[in-house]
Coordinates of C-alpha atoms and ligand atoms in Angstrom, one line a residue:
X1 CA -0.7 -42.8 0.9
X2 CA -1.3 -42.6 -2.8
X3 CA -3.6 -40.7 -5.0
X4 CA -5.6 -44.0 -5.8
X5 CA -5.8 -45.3 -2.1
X6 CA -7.0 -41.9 -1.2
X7 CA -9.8 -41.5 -4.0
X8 CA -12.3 -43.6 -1.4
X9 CA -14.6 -41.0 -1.2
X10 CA -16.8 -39.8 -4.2
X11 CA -18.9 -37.3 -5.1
X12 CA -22.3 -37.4 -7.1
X13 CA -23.0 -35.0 -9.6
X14 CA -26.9 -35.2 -11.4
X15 CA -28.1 -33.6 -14.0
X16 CA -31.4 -32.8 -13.3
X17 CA -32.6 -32.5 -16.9
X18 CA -31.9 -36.1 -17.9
X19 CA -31.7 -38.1 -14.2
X20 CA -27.9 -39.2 -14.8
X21 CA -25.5 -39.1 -12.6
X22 CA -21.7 -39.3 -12.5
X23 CA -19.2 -40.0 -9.7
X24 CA -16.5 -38.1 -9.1
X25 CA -13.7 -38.7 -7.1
X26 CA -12.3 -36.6 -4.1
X27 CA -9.2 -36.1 -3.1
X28 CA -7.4 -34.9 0.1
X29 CA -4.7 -33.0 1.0
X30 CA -2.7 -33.0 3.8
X31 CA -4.3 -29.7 5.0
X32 CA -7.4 -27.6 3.5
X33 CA -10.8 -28.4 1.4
X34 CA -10.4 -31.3 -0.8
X35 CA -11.3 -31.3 -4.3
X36 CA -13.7 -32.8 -6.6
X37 CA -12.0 -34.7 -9.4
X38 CA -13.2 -33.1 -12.8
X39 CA -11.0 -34.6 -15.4
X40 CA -13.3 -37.0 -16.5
X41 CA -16.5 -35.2 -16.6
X42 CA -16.5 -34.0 -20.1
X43 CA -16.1 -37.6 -20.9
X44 CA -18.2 -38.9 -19.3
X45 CA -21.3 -36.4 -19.3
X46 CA -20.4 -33.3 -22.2
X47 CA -19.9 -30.5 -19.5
X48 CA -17.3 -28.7 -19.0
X49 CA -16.8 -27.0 -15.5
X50 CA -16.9 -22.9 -15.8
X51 CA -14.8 -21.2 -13.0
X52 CA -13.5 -17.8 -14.5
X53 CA -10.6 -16.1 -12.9
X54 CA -9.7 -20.0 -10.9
X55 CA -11.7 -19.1 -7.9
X56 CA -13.2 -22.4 -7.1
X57 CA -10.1 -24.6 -9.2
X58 CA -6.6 -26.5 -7.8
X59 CA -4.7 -26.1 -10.9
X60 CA -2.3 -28.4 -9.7
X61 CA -1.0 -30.6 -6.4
X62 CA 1.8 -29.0 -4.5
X63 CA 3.8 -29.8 -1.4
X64 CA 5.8 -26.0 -0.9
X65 CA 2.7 -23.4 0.1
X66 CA -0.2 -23.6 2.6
X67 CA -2.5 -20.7 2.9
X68 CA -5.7 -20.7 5.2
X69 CA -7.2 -17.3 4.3
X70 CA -10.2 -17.7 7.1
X71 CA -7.5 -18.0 9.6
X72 CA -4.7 -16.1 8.7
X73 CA -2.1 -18.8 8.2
X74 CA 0.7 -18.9 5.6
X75 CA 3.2 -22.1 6.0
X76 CA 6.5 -22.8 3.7
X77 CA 6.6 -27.0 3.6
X78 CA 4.6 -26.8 7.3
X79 CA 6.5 -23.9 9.0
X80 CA 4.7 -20.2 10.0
X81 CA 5.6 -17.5 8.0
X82 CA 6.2 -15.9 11.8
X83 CA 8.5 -18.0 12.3
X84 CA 10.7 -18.0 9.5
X85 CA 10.8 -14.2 9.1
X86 CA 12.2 -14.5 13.0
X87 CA 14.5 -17.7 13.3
X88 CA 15.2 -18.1 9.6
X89 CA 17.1 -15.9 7.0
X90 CA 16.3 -15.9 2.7
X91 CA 18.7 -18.1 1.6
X92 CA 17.2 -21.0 4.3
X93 CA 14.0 -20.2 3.0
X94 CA 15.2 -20.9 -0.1
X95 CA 16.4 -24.0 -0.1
X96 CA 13.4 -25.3 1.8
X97 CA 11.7 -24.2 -1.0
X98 CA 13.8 -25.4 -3.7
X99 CA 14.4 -28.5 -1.8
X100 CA 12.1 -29.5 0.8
X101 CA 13.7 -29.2 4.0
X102 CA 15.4 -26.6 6.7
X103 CA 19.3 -26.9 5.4
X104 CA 21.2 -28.0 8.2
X105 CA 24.4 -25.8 8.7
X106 CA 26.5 -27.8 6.0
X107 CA 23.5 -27.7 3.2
X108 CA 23.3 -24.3 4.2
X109 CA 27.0 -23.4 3.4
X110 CA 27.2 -25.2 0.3
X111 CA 24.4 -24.0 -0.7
X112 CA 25.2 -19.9 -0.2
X113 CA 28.0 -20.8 -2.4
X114 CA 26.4 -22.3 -5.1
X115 CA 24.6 -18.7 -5.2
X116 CA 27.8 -17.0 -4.7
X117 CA 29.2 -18.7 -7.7
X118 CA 26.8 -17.2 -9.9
X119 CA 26.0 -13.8 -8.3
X120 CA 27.6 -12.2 -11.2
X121 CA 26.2 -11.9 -15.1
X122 CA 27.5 -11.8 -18.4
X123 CA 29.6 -9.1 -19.2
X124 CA 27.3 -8.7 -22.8
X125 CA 24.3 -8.3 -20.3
X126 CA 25.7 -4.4 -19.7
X127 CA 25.1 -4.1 -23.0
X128 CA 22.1 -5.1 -23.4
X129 CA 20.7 -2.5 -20.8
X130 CA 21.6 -0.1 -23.4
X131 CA 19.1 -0.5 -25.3
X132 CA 16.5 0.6 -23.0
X133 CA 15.7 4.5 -22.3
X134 CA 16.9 5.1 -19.4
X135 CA 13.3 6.4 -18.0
X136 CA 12.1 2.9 -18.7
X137 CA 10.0 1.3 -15.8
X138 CA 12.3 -1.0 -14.1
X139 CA 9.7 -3.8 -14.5
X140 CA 9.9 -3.5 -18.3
X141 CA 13.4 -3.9 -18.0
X142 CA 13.4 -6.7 -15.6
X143 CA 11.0 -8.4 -18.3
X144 CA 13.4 -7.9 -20.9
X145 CA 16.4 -8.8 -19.0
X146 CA 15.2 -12.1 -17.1
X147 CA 13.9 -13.0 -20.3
X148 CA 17.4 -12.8 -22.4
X149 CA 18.7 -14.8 -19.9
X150 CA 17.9 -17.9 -22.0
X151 CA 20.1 -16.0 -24.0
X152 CA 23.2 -16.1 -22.3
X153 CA 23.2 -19.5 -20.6
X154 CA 22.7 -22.1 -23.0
X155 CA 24.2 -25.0 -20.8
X156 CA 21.2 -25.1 -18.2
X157 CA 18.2 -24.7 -20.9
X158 CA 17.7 -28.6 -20.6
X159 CA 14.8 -28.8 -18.5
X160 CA 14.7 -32.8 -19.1
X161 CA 18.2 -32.8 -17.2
X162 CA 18.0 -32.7 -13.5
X163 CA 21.5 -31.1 -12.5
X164 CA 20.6 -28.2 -15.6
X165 CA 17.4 -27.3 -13.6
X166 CA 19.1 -26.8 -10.9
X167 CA 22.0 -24.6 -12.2
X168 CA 18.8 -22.7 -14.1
X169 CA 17.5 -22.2 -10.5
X170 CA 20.9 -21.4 -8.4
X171 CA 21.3 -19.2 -11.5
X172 CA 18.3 -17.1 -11.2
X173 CA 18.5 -16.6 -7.6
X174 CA 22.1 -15.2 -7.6
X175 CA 21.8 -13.1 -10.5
X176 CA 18.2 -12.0 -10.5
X177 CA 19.5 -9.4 -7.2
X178 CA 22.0 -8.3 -9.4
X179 CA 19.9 -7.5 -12.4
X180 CA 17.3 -5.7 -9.8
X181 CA 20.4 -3.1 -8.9
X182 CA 21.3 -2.8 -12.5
X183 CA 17.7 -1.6 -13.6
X184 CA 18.0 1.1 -10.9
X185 CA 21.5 1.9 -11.4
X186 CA 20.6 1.8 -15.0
X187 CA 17.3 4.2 -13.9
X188 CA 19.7 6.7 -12.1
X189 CA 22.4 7.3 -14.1
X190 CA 25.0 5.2 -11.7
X191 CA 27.4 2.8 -12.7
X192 CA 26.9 -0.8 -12.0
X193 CA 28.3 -2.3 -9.0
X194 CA 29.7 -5.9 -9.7
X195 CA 28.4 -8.3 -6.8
X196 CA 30.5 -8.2 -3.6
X197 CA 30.1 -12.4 -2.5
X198 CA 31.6 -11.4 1.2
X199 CA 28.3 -10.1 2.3
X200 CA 25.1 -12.1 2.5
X201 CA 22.3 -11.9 0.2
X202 CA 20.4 -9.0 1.8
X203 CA 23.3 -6.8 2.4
X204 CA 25.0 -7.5 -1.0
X205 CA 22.1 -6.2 -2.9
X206 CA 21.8 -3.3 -0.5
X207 CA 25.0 -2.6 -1.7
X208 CA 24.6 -3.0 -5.5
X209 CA 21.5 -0.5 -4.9
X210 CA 23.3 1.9 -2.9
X211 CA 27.2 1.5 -3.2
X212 CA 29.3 3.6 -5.5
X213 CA 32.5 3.0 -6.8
X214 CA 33.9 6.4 -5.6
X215 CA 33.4 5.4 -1.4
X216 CA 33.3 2.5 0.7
X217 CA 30.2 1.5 1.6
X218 CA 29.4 -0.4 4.9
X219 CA 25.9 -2.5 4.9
X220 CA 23.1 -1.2 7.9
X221 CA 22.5 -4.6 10.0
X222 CA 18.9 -3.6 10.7
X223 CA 18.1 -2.4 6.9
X224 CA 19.6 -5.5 5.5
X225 CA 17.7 -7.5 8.6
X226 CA 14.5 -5.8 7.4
X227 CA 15.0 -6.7 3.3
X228 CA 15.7 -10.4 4.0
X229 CA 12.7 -10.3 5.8
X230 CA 10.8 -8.6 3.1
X231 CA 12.3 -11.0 0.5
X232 CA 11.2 -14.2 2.9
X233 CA 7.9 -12.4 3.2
X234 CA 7.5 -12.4 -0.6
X235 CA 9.2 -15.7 -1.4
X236 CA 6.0 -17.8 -2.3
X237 CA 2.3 -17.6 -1.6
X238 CA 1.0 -20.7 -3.7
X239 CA -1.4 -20.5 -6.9
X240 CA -1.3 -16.7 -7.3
X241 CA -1.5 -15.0 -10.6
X242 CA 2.5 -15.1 -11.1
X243 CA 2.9 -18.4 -10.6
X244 CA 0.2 -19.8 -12.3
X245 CA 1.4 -17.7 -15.4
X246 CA 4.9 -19.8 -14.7
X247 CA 3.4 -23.1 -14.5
X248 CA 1.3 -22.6 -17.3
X249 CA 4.5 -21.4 -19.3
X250 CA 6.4 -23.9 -18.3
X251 CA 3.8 -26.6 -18.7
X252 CA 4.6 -26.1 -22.7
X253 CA 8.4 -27.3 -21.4
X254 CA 9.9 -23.5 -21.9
X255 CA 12.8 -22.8 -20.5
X256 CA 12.8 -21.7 -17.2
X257 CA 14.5 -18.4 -17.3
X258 CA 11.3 -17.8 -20.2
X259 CA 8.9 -18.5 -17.5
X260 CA 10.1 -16.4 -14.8
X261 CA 10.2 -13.4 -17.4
X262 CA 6.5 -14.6 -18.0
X263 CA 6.0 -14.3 -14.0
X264 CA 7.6 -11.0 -14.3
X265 CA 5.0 -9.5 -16.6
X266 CA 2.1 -11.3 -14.3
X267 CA 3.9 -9.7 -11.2
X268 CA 3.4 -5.8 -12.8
X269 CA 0.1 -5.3 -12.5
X270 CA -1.4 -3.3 -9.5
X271 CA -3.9 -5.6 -8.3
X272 CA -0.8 -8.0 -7.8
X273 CA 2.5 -7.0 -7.1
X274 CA 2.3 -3.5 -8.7
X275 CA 0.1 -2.6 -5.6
X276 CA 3.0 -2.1 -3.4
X277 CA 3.9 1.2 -5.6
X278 CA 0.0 2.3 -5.8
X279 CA -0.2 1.8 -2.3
X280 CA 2.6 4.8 -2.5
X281 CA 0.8 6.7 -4.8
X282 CA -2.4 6.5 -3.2
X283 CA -0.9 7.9 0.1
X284 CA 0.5 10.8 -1.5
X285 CA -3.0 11.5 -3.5
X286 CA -5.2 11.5 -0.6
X287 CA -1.9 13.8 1.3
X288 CA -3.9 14.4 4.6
X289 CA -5.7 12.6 7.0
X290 CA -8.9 15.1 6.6
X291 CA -9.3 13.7 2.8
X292 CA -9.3 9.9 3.9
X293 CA -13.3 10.3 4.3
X294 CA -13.5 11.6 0.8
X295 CA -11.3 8.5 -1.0
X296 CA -13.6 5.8 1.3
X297 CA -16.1 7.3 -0.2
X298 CA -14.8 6.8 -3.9
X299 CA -13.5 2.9 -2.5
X300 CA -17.1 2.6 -1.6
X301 CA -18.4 3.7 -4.7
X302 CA -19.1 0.9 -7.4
X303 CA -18.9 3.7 -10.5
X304 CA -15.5 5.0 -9.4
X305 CA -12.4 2.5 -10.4
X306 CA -10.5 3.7 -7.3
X307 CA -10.0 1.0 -4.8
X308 CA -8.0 1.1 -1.3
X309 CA -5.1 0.0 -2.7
X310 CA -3.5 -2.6 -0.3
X311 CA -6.5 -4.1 1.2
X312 CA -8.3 -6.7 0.4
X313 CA -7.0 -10.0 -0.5
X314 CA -8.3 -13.4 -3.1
X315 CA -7.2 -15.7 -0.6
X316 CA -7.0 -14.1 3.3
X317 CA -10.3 -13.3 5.0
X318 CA -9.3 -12.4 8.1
X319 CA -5.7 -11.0 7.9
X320 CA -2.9 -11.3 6.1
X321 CA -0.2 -12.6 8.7
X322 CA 2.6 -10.8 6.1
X323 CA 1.3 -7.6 7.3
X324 CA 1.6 -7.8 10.9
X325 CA 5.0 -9.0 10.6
X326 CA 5.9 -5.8 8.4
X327 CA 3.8 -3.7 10.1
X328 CA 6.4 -4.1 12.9
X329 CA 9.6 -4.0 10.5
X330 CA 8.4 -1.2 9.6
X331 CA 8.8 0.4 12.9
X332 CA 11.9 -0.6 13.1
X333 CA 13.7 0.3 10.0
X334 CA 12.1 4.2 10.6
X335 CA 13.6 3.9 14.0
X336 CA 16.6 2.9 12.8
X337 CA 16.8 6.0 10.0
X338 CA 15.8 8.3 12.4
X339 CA 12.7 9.4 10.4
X340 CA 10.3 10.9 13.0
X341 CA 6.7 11.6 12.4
X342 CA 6.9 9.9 9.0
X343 CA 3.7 11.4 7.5
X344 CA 3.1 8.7 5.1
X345 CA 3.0 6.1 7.5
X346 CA 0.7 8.1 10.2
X347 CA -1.8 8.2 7.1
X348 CA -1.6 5.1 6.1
X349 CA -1.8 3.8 9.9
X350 CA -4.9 6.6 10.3
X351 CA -6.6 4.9 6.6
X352 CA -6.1 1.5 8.2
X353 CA -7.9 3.0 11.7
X354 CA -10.4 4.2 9.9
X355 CA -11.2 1.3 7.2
X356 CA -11.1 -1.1 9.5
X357 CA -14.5 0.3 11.4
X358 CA -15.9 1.1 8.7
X359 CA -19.2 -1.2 7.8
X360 CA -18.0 -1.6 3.7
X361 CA -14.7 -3.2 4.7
X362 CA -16.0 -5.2 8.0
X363 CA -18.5 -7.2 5.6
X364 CA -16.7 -7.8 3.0
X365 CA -13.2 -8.8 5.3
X366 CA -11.0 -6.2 3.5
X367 CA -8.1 -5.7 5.9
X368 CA -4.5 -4.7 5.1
X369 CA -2.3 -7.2 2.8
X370 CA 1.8 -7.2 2.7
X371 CA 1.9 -4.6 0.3
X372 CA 0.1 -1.7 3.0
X373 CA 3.0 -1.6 4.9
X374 CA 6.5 -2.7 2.2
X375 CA 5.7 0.4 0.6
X376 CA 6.3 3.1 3.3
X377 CA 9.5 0.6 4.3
X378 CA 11.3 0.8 1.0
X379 CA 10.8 4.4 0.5
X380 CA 12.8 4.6 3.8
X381 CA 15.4 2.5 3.0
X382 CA 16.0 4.8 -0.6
X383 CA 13.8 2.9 -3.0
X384 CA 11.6 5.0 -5.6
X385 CA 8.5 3.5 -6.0
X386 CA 9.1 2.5 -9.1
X387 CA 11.3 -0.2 -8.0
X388 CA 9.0 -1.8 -5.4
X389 CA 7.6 -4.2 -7.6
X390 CA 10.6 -5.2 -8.3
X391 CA 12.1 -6.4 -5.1
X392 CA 8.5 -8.7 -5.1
X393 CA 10.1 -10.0 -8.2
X394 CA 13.0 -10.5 -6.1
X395 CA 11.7 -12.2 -3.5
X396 CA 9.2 -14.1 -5.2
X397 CA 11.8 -15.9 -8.0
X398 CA 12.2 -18.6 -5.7
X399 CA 8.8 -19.2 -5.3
X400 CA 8.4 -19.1 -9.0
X401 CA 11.1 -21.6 -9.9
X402 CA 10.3 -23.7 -6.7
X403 CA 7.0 -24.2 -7.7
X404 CA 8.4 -24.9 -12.0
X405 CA 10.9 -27.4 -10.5
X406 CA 8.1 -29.2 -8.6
X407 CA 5.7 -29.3 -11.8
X408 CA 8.6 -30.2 -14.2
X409 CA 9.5 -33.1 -12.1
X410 CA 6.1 -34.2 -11.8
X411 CA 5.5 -37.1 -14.3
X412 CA 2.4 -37.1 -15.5
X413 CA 3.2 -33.3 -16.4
X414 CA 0.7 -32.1 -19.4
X415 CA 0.6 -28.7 -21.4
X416 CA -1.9 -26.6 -19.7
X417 CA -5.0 -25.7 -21.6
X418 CA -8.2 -23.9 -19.8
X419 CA -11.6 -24.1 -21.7
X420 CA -14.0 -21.8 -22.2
X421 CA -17.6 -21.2 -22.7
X422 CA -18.0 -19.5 -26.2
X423 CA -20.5 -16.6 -26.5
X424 CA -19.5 -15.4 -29.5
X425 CA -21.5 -15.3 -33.4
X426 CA -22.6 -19.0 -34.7
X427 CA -21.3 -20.1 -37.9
X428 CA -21.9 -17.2 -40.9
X429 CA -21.0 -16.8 -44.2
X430 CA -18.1 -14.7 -45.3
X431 CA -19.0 -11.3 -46.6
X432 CA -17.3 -9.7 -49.4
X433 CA -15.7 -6.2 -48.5
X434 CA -18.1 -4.2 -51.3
X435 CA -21.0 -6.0 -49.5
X436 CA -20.6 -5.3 -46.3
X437 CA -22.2 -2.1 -44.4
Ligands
CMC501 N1 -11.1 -1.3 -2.1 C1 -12.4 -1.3 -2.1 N2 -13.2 -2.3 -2.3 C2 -12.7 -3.5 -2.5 C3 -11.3 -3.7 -2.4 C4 -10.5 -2.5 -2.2 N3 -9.1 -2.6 -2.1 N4 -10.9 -5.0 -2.6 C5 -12.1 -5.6 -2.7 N5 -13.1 -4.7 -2.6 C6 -14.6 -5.1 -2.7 C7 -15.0 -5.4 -4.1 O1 -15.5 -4.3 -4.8 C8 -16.2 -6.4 -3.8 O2 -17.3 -5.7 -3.4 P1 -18.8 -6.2 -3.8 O3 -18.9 -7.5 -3.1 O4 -19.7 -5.1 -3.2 O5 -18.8 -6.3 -5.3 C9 -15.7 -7.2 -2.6 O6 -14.8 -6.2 -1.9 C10 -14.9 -8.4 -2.9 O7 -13.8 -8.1 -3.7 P2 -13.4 -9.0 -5.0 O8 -13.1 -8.0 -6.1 O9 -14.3 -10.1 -5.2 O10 -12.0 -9.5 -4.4 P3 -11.0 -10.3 -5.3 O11 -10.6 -11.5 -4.5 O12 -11.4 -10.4 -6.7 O13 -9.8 -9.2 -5.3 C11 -7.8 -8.0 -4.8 C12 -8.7 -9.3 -4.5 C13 -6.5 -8.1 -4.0 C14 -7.5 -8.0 -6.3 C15 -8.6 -6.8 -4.4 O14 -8.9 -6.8 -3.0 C16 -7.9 -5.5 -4.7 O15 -8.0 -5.0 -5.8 N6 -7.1 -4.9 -3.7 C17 -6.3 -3.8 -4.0 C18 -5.1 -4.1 -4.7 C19 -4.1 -4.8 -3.8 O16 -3.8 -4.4 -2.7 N7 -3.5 -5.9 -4.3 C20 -2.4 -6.6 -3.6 C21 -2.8 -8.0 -3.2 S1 -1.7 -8.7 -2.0 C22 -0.2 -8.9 -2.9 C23 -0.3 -10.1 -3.8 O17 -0.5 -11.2 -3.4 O18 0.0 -9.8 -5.0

């Protein structure tokens, strides 16, 4: 069906101050609410719609991301997040992203080594790092770095040229794991491991994080099970702040490399991806389950900026189905290291306990999101905190450039450009400096 044989329905807005009315189309979706049609209201009546921080708005159509927050659910192109962390593996999830459909076991191969091609990155890149203190927070760096890209790789900058997107896009998945190890090898002092393309994705950036040059070093099935989980986890999760800062980016026709350094900077902050290390930090403030009354207290409390970090949620409601799924990889990969009685996680499954009878979070459906549990998993596997946001990034890349390709190729694509409602001084006359108090 098309847009125009679905807007059938309408819906009637009045203005109660002059008796007018204006029709406005609706249009539906496949699944979810549908939407009012705005685009033609300012024409038609003078108004602008006011929706501050996009909590009421679609931005934009898309076919890769389904999210019912009421009920949990989180679908990739109409499969469960539950079961592609189970059946599926990244790089599957990734080309149903980037292209639509499940590869079958051909797509999939060609595919794998269209990444492998590129796993590696320019030799000047090394350089480059050099120019950042090493105590630099690996998500300045990964702006920096992603960003320079555009730099480097001149041949795929055409965004008007279908086979250069798609060398942008196998290019920033295979080298965007490889610039992730170098900011922590960079971090710690380590050389830089080159890629090693006989491994898969998971395990060949476990080993850039965690090889050396001086010993051999074997990948851990189950860790390398539990971060392509993680990175399927945190591939894409529709119109979040991230990837409307790469739409709107790359609504200007930026390159693409530009915009997922733009997604980059979005992705730092704590109430986004950043919250994966607060979570971490939060844990180790509160450092015993007798002082988890005292920080609900300060959650609670309206005149205290301390939140729970890693609860809550724009979108989910009800739960956040990533959390389950990590909450039991999370098991796991301690199992697997051995690490009894981790205290972090017994206080962070005691906070959860707790929260979750407690009236304040029960009303207002705060329950734990993916980042509650990725925290406590990295740390096990050897990550400092520091780097957590930047396996989201990771992950999330092909969400990012999934979701540019889809609005690139769109063709009634238009630079993006919000409104506002201006509350500052009218019109005034200038004042001379000796004149003014
Ligand atoms: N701790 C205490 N109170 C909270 C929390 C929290 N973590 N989250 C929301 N609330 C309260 C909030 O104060 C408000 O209370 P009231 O109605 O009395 O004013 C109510 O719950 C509704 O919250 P909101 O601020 O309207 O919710 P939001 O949709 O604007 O914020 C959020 C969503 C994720 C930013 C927020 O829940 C939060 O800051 N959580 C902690 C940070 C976090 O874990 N972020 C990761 C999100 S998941 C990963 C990702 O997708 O990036």
């Amino acid at each position: 069906m098309t847009e125009k044989e679905i807007e059938k329905k309408y819906f009637t807005l009045t203005n109660d101050e002059t008796g007018e009315s204006y029709k406005l189309p609706v249009i539906e979706g496949t699944l979810g609410p549908s939407v009012i049609d705005v685009r033609k209201l300012y024409a038609q009546s003078g108004y602008f719609t006011f929706d501050p921080s996009f909590t009421s708005t679609g931005s934009c159509k898309s076919r890769l991301t389904f999210i019912d927050g009421e009920k949990g659910i989180l679908l990739h192109r109409g499969y469960t997040i539950e079961e592609l962390t189970e059946k599926s593996s990244f790089l599957e999830v990734c080309h149903l992203l980037l292209y639509g459909d499940l590869p079958n076991q051909n797509e999939l191969d060609e595919f794998t080594k269209n990444i492998k091609y590129h796993t590696m990155v320019n030799e000047q890149i090394n350089y480059f790092f050099r120019g950042f203190r090493r105590d630099a927070h690996p998500m300045a760096i990964m702006c920096g770095v992603v960003g320079a890209l555009s730099a480097f790789y001149h041949d795929s900058l055409d965004i008007y040229d279908k086979r250069q997107r798609e060398i942008s896009a196998h290019r920033l998945l295979a080298k965007i794991p490889t610039l992730a190890a170098m900011t922590y090898k960079y971090n710690i002092g380590q050389p830089f491991m080159y890629p090693r393309n006989d491994l898969n994705y998971a395990e060949n950036f476990l080993y850039m994080c965690f090889g050396v040059p001086a010993e051999e070093y074997k990948p851990n099935p189950v860790l390398a099970k539990a971060m392509d989980r993680i990175f399927i986890l945190h591939a894409d999760h529709e119109q979040n702040a991230s990837t409307s800062t790469v739409r709107l980016a790359g609504s200007s026709y930026a390159n693409p490399f530009a915009c997922i350094a733009a997604g980059i900077a979005s992705l730092w902050g704590p109430s986004h991806g950043g919250a994966n290390q607060a979570v971490l930090e939060m844990l180790s403030e509160i450092g015993s389950k007798d002082k988890i009354p005292e920080f609900l207290e300060r959650a609670k409390d309206k005149n205290d900026p301390f939140r729970l970090m890693g609860f809550g949620h724009r979108v989910y409601k009800n739960y956040d189905p990533r959390a389950g799924v990590l909450r039991e990889s999370c098991h796991e990969v301690l199992e697997e290291l051995g690490v009894k009685n981790e205290p972090r996680l017994e206080l962070a499954m005691e906070l959860e306990r707790i929260a979750l009878e407690d009236p304040y979070f029960v009303e207002r459906k705060l329950f734990p999101n993916v980042d509650f549990y990725s925290g406590i998993i990295l740390n096990a596997m050897g990550f400092p905190t520091n780097m957590f946001t930047v396996l989201f990034a990771v992950a999330r890349t092909v969400g990012w450039i999934s979701q540019w390709k889809e609005m690139v190729e769109e063709p009634t694509l238009r630079i993006g450009r919000p409104r506002q409602l201006y509350t500052g001084p009218t019109k005034r006359p200038y004042v001379d400096i000796n004149e003014r108090k």
